[in-house]
Coordinates of C-alpha atoms and ligand atoms in Angstrom, one line a residue:
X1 CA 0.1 6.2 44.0
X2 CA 3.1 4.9 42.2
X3 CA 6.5 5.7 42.4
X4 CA 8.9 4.6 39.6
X5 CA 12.7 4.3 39.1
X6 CA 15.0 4.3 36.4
X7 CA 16.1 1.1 35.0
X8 CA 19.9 1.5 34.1
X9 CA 21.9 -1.6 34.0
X10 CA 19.6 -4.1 34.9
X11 CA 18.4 -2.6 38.3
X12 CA 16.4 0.0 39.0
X13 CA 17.7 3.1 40.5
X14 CA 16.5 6.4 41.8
X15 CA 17.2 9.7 40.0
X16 CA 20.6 10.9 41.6
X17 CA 18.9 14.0 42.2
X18 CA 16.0 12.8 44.6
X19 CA 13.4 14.2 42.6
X20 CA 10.0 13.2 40.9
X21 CA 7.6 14.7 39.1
X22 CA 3.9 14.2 39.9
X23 CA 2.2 12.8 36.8
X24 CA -1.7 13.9 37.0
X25 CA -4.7 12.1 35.8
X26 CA -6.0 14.7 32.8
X27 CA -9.2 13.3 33.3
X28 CA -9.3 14.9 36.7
X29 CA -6.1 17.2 37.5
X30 CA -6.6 16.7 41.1
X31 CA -5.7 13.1 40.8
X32 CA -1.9 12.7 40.9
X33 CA -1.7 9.0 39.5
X34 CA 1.7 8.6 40.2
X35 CA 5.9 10.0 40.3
X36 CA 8.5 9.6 37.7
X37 CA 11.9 10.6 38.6
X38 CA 13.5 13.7 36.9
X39 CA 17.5 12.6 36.7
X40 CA 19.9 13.8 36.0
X41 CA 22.8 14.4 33.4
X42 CA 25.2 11.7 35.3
X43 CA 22.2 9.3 35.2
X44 CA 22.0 9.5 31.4
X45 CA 26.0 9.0 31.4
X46 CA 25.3 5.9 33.5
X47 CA 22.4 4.7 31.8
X48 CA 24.5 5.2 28.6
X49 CA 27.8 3.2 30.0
X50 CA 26.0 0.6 30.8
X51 CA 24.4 0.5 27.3
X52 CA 27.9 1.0 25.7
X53 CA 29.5 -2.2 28.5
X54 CA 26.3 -4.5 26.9
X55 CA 26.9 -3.8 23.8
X56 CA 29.5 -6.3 22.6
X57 CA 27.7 -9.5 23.7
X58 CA 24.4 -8.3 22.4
X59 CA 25.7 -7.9 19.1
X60 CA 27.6 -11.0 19.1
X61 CA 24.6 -13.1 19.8
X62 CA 22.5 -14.3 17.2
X63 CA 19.3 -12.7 15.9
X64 CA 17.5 -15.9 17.0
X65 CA 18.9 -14.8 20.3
X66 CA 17.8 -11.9 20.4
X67 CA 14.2 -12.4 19.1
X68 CA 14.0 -14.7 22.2
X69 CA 14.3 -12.0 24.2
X70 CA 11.5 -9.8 21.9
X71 CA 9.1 -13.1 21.6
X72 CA 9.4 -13.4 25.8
X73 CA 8.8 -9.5 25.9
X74 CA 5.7 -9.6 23.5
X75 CA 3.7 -12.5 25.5
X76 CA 4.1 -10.7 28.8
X77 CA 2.8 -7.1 27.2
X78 CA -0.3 -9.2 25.9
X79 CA -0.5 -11.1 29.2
X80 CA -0.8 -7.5 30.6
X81 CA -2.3 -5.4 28.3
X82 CA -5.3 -4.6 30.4
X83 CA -2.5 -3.1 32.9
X84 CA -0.8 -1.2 30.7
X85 CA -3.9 0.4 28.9
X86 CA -5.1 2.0 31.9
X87 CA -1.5 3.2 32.8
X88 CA -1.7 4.8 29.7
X89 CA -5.5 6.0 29.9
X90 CA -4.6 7.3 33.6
X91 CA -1.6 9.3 32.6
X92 CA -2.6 10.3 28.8
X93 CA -6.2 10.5 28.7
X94 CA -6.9 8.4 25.5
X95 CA -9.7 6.3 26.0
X96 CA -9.3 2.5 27.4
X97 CA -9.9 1.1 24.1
X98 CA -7.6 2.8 22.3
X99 CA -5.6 2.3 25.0
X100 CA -5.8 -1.6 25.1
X101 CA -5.4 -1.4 21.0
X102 CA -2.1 0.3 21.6
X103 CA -0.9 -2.2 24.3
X104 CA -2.1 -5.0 21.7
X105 CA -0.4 -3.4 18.9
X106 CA 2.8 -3.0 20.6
X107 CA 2.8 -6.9 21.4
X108 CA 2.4 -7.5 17.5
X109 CA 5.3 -4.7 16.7
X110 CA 7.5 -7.2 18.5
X111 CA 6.5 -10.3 17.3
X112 CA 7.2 -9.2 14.4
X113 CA 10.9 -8.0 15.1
X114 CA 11.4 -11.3 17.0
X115 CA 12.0 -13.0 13.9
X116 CA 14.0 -10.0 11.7
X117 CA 17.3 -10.9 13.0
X118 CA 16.6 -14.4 10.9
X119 CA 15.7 -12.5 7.9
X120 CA 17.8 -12.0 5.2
X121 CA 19.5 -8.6 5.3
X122 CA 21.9 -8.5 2.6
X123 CA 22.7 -8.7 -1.0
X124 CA 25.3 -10.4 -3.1
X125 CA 26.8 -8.7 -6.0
X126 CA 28.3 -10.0 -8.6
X127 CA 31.8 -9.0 -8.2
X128 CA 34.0 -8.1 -11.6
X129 CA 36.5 -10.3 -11.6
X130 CA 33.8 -13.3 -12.0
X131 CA 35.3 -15.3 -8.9
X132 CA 35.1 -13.5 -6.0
X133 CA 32.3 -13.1 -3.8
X134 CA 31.1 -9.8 -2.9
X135 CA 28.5 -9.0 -0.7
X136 CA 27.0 -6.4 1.6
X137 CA 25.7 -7.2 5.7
X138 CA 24.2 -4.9 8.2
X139 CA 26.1 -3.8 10.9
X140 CA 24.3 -2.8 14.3
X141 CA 25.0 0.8 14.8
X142 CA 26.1 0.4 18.6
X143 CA 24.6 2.9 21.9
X144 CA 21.0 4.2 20.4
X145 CA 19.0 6.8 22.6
X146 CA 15.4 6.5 21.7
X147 CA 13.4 10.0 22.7
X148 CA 9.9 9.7 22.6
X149 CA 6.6 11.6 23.1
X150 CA 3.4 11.1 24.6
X151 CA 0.9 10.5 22.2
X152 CA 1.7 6.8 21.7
X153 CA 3.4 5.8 25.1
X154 CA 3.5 2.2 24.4
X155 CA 3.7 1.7 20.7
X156 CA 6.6 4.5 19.9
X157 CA 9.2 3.6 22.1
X158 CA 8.2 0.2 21.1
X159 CA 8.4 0.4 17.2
X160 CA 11.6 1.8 17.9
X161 CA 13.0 -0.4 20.6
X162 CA 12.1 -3.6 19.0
X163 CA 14.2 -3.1 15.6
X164 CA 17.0 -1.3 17.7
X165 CA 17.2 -4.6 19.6
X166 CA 16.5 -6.9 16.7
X167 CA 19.7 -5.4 14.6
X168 CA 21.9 -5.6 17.6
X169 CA 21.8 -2.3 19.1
X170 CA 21.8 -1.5 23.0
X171 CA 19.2 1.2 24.0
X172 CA 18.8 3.8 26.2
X173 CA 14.9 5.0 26.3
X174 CA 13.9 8.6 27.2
X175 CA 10.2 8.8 27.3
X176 CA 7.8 11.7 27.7
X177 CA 7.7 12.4 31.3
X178 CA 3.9 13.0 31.2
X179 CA 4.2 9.2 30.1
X180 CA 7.0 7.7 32.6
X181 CA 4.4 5.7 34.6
X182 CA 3.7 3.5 31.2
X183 CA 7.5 3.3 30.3
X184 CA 8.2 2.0 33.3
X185 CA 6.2 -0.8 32.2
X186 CA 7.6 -1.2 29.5
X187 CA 10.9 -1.4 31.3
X188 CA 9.9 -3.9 33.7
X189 CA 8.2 -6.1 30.6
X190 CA 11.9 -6.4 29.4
X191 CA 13.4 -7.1 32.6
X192 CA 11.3 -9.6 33.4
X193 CA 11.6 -11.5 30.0
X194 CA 15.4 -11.7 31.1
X195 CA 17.1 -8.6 29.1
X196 CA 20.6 -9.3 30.0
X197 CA 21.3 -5.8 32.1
X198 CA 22.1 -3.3 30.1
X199 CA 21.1 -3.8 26.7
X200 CA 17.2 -1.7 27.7
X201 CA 17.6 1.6 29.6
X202 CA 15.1 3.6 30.8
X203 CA 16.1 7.2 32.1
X204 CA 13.4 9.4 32.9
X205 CA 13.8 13.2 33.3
X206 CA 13.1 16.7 31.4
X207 CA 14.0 16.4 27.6
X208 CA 16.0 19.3 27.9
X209 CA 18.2 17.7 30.5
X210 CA 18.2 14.3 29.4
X211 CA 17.3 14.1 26.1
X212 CA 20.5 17.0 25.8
X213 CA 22.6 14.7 27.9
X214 CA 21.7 11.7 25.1
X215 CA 21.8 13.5 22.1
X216 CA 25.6 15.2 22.8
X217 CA 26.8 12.0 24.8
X218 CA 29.7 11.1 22.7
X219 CA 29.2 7.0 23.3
X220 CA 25.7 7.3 21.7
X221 CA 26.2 6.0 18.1
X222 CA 22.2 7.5 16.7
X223 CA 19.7 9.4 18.4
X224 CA 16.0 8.1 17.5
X225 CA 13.5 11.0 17.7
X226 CA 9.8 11.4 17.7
X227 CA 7.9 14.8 18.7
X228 CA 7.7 18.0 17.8
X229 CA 10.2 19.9 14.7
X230 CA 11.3 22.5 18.1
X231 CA 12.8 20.2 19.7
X232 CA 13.9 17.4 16.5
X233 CA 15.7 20.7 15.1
X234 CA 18.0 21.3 18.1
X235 CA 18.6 17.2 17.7
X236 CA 19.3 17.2 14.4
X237 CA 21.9 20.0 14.8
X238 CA 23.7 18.4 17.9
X239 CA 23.7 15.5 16.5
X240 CA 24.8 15.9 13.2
X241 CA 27.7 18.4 14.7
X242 CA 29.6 14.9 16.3
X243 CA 28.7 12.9 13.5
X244 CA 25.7 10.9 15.0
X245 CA 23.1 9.4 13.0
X246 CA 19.8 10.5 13.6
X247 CA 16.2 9.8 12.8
X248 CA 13.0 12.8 13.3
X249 CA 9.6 12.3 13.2
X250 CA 7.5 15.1 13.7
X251 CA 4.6 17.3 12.9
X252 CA 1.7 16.7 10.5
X253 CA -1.2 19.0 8.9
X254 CA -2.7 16.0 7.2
X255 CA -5.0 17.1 4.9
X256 CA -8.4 14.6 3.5
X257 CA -9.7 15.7 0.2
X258 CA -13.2 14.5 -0.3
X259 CA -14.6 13.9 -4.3
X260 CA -17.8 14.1 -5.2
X261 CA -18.1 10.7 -6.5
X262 CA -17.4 9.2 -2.5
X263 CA -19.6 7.5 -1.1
X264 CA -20.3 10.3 1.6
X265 CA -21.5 8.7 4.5
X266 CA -18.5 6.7 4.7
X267 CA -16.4 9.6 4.3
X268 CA -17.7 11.5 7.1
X269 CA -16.9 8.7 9.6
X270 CA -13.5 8.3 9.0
X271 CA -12.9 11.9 8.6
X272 CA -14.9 12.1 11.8
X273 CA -12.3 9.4 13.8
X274 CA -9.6 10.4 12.1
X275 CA -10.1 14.1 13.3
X276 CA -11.2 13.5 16.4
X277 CA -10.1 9.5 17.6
X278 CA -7.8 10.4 20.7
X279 CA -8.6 13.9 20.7
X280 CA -6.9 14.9 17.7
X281 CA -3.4 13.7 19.3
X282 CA -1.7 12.0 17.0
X283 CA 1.0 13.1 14.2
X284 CA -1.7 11.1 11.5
X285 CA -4.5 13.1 12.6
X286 CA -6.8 14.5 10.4
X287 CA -6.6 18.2 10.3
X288 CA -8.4 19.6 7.4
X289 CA -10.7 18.3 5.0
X290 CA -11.3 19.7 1.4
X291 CA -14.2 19.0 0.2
X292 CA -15.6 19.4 -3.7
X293 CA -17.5 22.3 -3.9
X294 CA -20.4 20.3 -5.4
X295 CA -20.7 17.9 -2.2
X296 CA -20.0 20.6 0.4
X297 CA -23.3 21.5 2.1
X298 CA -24.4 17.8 2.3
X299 CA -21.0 16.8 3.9
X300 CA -21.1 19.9 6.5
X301 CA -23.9 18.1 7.3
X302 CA -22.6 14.8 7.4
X303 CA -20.0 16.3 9.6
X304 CA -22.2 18.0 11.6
X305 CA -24.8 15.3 13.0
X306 CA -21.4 13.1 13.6
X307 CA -19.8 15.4 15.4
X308 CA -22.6 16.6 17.6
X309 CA -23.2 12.6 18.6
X310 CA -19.4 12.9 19.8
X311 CA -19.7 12.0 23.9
X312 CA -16.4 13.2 25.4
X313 CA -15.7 12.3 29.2
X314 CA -13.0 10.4 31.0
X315 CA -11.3 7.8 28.9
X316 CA -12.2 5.1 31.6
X317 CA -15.8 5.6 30.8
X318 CA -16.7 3.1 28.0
X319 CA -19.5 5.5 26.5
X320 CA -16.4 8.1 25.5
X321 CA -15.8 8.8 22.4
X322 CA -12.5 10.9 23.3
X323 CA -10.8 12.2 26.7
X324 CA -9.0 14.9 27.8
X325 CA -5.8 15.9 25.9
X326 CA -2.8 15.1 27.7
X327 CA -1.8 18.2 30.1
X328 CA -3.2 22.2 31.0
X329 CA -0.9 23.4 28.8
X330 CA -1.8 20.9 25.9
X331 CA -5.6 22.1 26.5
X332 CA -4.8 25.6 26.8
X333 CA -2.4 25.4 23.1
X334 CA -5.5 24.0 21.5
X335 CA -7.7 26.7 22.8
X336 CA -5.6 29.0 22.2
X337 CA -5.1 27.9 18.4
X338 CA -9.0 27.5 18.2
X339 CA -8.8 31.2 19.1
X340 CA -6.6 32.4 16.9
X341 CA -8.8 30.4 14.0
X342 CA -11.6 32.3 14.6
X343 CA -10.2 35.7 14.8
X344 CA -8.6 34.7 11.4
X345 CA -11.7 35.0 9.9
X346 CA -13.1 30.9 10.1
X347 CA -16.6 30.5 11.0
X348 CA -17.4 28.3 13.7
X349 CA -19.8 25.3 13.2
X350 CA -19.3 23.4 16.3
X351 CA -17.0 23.5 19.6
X352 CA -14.9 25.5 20.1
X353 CA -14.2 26.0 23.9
X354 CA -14.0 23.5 27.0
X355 CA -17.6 21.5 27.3
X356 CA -19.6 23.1 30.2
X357 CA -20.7 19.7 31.9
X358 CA -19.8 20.4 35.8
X359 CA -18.2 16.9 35.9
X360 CA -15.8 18.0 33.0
X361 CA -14.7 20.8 34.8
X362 CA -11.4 19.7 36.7
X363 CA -10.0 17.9 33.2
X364 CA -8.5 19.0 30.6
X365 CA -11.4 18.7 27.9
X366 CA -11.9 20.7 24.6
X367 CA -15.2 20.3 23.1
X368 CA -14.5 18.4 19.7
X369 CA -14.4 21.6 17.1
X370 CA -15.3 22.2 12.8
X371 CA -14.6 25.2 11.5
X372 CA -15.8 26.5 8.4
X373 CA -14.5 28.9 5.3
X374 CA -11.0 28.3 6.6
X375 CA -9.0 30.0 4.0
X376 CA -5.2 28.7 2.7
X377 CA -2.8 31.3 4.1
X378 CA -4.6 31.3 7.6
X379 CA -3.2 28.9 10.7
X380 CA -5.9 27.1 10.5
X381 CA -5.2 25.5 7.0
X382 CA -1.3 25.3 8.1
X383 CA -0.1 24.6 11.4
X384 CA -0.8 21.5 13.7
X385 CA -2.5 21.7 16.7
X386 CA -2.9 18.2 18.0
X387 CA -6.6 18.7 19.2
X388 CA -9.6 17.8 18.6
X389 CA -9.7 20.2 15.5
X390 CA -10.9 20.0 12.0
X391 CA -10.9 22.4 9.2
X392 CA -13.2 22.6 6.2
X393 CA -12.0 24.1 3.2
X394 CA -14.0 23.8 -0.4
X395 CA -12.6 23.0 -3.6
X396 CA -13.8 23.8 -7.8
X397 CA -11.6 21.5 -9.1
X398 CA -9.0 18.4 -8.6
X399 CA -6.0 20.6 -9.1
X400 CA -7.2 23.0 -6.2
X401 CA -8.0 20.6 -3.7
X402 CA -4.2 19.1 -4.5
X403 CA -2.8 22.6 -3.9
X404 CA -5.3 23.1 -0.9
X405 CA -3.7 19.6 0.9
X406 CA -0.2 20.5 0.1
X407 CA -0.7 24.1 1.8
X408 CA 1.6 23.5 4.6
X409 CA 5.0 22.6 6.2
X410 CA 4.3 19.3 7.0
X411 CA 3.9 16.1 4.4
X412 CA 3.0 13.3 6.9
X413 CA 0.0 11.5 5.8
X414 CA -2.7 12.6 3.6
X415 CA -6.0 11.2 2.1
X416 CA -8.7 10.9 -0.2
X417 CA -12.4 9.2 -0.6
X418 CA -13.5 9.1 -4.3
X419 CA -14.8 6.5 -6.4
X420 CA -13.0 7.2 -9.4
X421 CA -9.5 5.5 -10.0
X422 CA -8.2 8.3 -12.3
X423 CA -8.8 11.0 -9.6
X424 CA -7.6 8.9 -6.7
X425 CA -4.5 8.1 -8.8
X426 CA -4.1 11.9 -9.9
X427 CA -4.3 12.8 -5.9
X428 CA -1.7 9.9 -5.3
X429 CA 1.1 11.3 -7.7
X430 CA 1.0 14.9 -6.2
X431 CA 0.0 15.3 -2.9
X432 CA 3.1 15.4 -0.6
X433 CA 2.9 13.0 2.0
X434 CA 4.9 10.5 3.3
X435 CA 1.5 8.1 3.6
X436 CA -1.6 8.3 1.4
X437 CA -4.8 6.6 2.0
X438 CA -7.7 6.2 -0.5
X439 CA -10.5 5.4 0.8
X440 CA -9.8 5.5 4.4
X441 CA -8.6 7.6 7.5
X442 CA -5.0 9.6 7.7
X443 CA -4.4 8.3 11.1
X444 CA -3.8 4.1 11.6
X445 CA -0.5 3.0 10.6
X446 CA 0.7 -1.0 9.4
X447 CA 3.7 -1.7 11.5
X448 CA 4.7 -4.0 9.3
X449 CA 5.1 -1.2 6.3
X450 CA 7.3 1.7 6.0
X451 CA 5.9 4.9 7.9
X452 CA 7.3 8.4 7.8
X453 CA 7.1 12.1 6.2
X454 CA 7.9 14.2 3.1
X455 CA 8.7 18.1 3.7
X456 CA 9.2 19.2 7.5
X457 CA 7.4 15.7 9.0
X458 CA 10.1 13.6 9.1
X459 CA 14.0 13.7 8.6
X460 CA 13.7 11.5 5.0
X461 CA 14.3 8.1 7.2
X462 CA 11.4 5.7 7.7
X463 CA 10.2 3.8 10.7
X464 CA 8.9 0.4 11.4
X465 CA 8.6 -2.6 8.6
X466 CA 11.7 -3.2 7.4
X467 CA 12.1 0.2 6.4
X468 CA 13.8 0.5 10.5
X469 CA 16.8 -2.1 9.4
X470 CA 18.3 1.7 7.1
X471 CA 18.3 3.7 10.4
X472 CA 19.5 0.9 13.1
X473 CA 22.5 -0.8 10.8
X474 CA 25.3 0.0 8.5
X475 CA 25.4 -1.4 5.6
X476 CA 29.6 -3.3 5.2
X477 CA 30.4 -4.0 1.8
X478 CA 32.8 -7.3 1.6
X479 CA 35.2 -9.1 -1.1
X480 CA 36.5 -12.8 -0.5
X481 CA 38.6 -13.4 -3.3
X482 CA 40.3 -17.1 -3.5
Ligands
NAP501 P1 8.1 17.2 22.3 O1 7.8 18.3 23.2 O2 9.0 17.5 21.2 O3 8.7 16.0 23.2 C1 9.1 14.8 22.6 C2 10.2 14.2 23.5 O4 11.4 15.0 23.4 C3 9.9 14.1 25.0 O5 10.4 12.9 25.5 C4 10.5 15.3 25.5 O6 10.8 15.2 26.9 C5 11.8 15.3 24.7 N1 12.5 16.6 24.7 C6 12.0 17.9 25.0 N2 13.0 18.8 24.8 C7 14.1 18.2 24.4 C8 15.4 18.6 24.1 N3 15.8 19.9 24.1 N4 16.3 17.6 23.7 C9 16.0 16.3 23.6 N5 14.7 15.9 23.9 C10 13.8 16.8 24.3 O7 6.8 16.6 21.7 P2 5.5 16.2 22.4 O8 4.8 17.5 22.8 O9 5.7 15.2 23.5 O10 4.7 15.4 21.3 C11 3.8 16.1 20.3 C12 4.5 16.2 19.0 O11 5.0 15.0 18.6 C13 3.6 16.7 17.9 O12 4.3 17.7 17.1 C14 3.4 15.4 17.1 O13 3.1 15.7 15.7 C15 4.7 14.7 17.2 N6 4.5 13.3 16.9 C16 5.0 12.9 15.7 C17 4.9 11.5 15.4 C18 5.5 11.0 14.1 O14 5.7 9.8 14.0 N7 5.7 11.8 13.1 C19 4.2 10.7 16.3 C20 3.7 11.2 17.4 C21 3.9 12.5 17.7 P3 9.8 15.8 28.0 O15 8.5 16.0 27.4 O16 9.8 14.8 29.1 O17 10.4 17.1 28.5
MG502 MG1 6.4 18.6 25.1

């Protein structure tokens, strides 16, 4: 069993209040796979003081500086990606080939930053006075704390931490405890590609406590947030109350509308992964699927024989087709949301407990679950549950199934399978969602493109691409006049 530290300043360091917190295996809860300290508040202060004493030279150097230190970072996550995916299989539950996609994925995030800082980032204006010259530059926006969640222990913190870095910023990372053991990686990947000390910190701990401690410290200049809208709308308003920037990414209810011009078959498998890929835990995840009243039977069907092939087992088994979900109390929200569906009125096609196989029993499993006749105004049709959960709903028309998808809260991603390019084009100018797909899954996101939510999913800011460059600079406007 492992026991980690926090990496504050270039060392690592134990929490100052002596304790850990057992991460479990959710695959089997008797398994404790490893400890992650739970600081405290003076350890964020440190953690942030040293960010805040690294901070001038880092944003002095150059960006091709600076991607040296991404570039170095990126070969040593491939080099060990095997490690890292069962880190994050052991302590999440996804299954080892997601996992090792993630640890893959969060090499290519920073490849690609390694080269932004020698990207052009500004504009030139033509100033009115015809002579001088006017132009605009990005500023780095100084101490950033980075709060992230479970679902994606490797490639959020990254797609966060590799523009923070590659605009100049210094960073202090709080991950999801229940994902510490795979941060610490990722700490000791930027350590070891010679992160000058200071510039990455890694403080691990309860949100409440550290995350707090981050989000009022008064020397961090923007608080980067992924998880759930609880917690991003007590971040948003202490932030915003000193004046700190700050980013949210939350919830989704993303909603796949399916025509009855698709090709069905195709269809059902992506509504299938998208539903059910990583048990259902991710904010892209497919949540409900409208389908055109004339192709509903046959693609309950569709549905059905997919999702009764669906193996679920321990992540490190390579006939899985998803794990456990991440915690108890992650299993026992699900079940309980799949109970309140049901007494809503849905009907039950499939699932819809924990699987009874006796070598299930001491995971956290939920048998992968359809419900049927799941009407608007219920929760089923409106409120994530990050399981392994999909809703059908039925649709007479285009402009129903448009009103059926934008039935929520949330506007994170959305899609839609059709043939026709007038209907797909119809759906694309009115569903509200940050990401639309035609033709393919909600979840799986381009690092290289903008990604965010409309409505309560995100705070309006986009991650990753270059979209990242509007939340970690400020723009400076300047005049040379002769
Ligand atoms: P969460 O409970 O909100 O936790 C996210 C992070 O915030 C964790 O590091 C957590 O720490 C920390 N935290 C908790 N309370 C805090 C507080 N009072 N102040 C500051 N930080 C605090 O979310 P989760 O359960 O880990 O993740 C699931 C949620 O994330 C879902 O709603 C999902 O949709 C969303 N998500 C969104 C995206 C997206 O890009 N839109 C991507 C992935 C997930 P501890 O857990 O260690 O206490
Ligand atoms: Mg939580």
């Amino acid at each position: 069993m492992e026991t980690r530290l926090n990496y504050i300043d270039g060392g690592w360091t134990p929490p100052s209040s002596g304790t850990y917190a057992d991460n479990v295996n959710p695959a089997d809860v008797r398994e404790t796979v490893g400890r992650v300290p739970l600081s405290t508040p003076e350890d964020a202060d440190a953690a942030v003081r040293a960010a805040h004493r690294a901070l001038p030279a880092w944003r002095a150097a150059s960006g091709a500086v600076r991607g040296e230190l991404l570039l170095r970072a990126a070969l040593l996550l491939e080099e060990r990606a095997e490690d890292v995916a069962r880190s994050i299989t052991r302590e999440m539950g996804k299954t080892l080939a997601e996992a090792r996609g993630e640890a893959l994925r969060g090499a290519a995030i920073l490849k690609y930053y390694a080269s932004e800082g020698l990207r052009a980032n500004g504009e030139h204006i033509p100033a009115s006075d015809g002579t001088s010259l006017l132009f605009t530059k990005r500023l780095p926006l100084g101490v950033v704390a980075l709060i992230t969640p479970w679902n994606f222990p490797v490639a959020i913190p990254i797609w966060k931490m590799a523009p923070a870095l590659a605009y100049g910023n210094t960073v202090v990372l709080k991950p999801a405890t229940n994902a510490g053991l795979t941060a610490a990686r990722l700490a000791e990947l930027f350590d070891e590609a010679g992160c000058p000390p200071g510039v990455v910190n890694v403080v691990h701990g309860s949100g409440s406590d550290i995350g707090g401690a981050l989000t009022a410290h008064p020397l961090v200049d923007g608080v980067s947030f992924t998880g759930s809208n609880a917690v991003g709308a007590r971040i948003a308003r202490i932030a915003s109350e000193r004046g700190a920037k700050y980013q949210l990414e939350m919830g989704g209810k993303n909603a796949v509308v399916v025509w009855g011009d698709a090709e069905l078959e195709r269809a059902a498998d992506l509504v299938v992964s998208g539903a059910m890929k990583s048990a259902g835990q991710k904010c892209t995840a497919t949540s409900k699927v409208i389908v055109a009243a004339s192709a509903k039977e046959r693609f309950a069907q569709l549905l059905l024989e997919r999702i009764r092939a669906i193996r679920v087992g321990d992540g490190m088994d390579p006939n899985t087709y998803f794990g456990p979900v991440a915690t108890p109390a992650q299993r026992d929200a699900v079940l309980q949301a799949i109970r309140r569906g049901a007494e809503e009125g849905a009907r039950l096609l499939h699932g819809g407990g924990a699987p009874d196989r006796p070598e299930l029993q001491a995971g956290c499993y939920v048998e992968p679950t359809l419900f049927d006749r799941v009407t608007p105004e219920t929760s089923l049709a409106r409120e994530e549950i990050f399981g392994p959960v999909l809703a059908l709903m039925e649709a007479t028309d285009l402009d129903e199934a448009i009103a059926l998808a934008n039935g929520t809260e949330y506007g994170l991603s959305a899609a839609i399978f059709t043939g026709s390019l007038k209907t797909a084009m119809t759906f694309a100018n009115r569903v509200e969602a940050g990401m639309i797909k035609v033709n393919g899954e909600t979840a799986g996101v381009e690092y290289q493109a903008p990604f965010g939510g409309l409505k309560k999913s995100s705070s309006h800011s986009r991650e990753q691409g270059r979209a990242a460059m509007e939340f970690f600079t400020h723009t400076q406007t300047i005049s040379i006049s002769v």
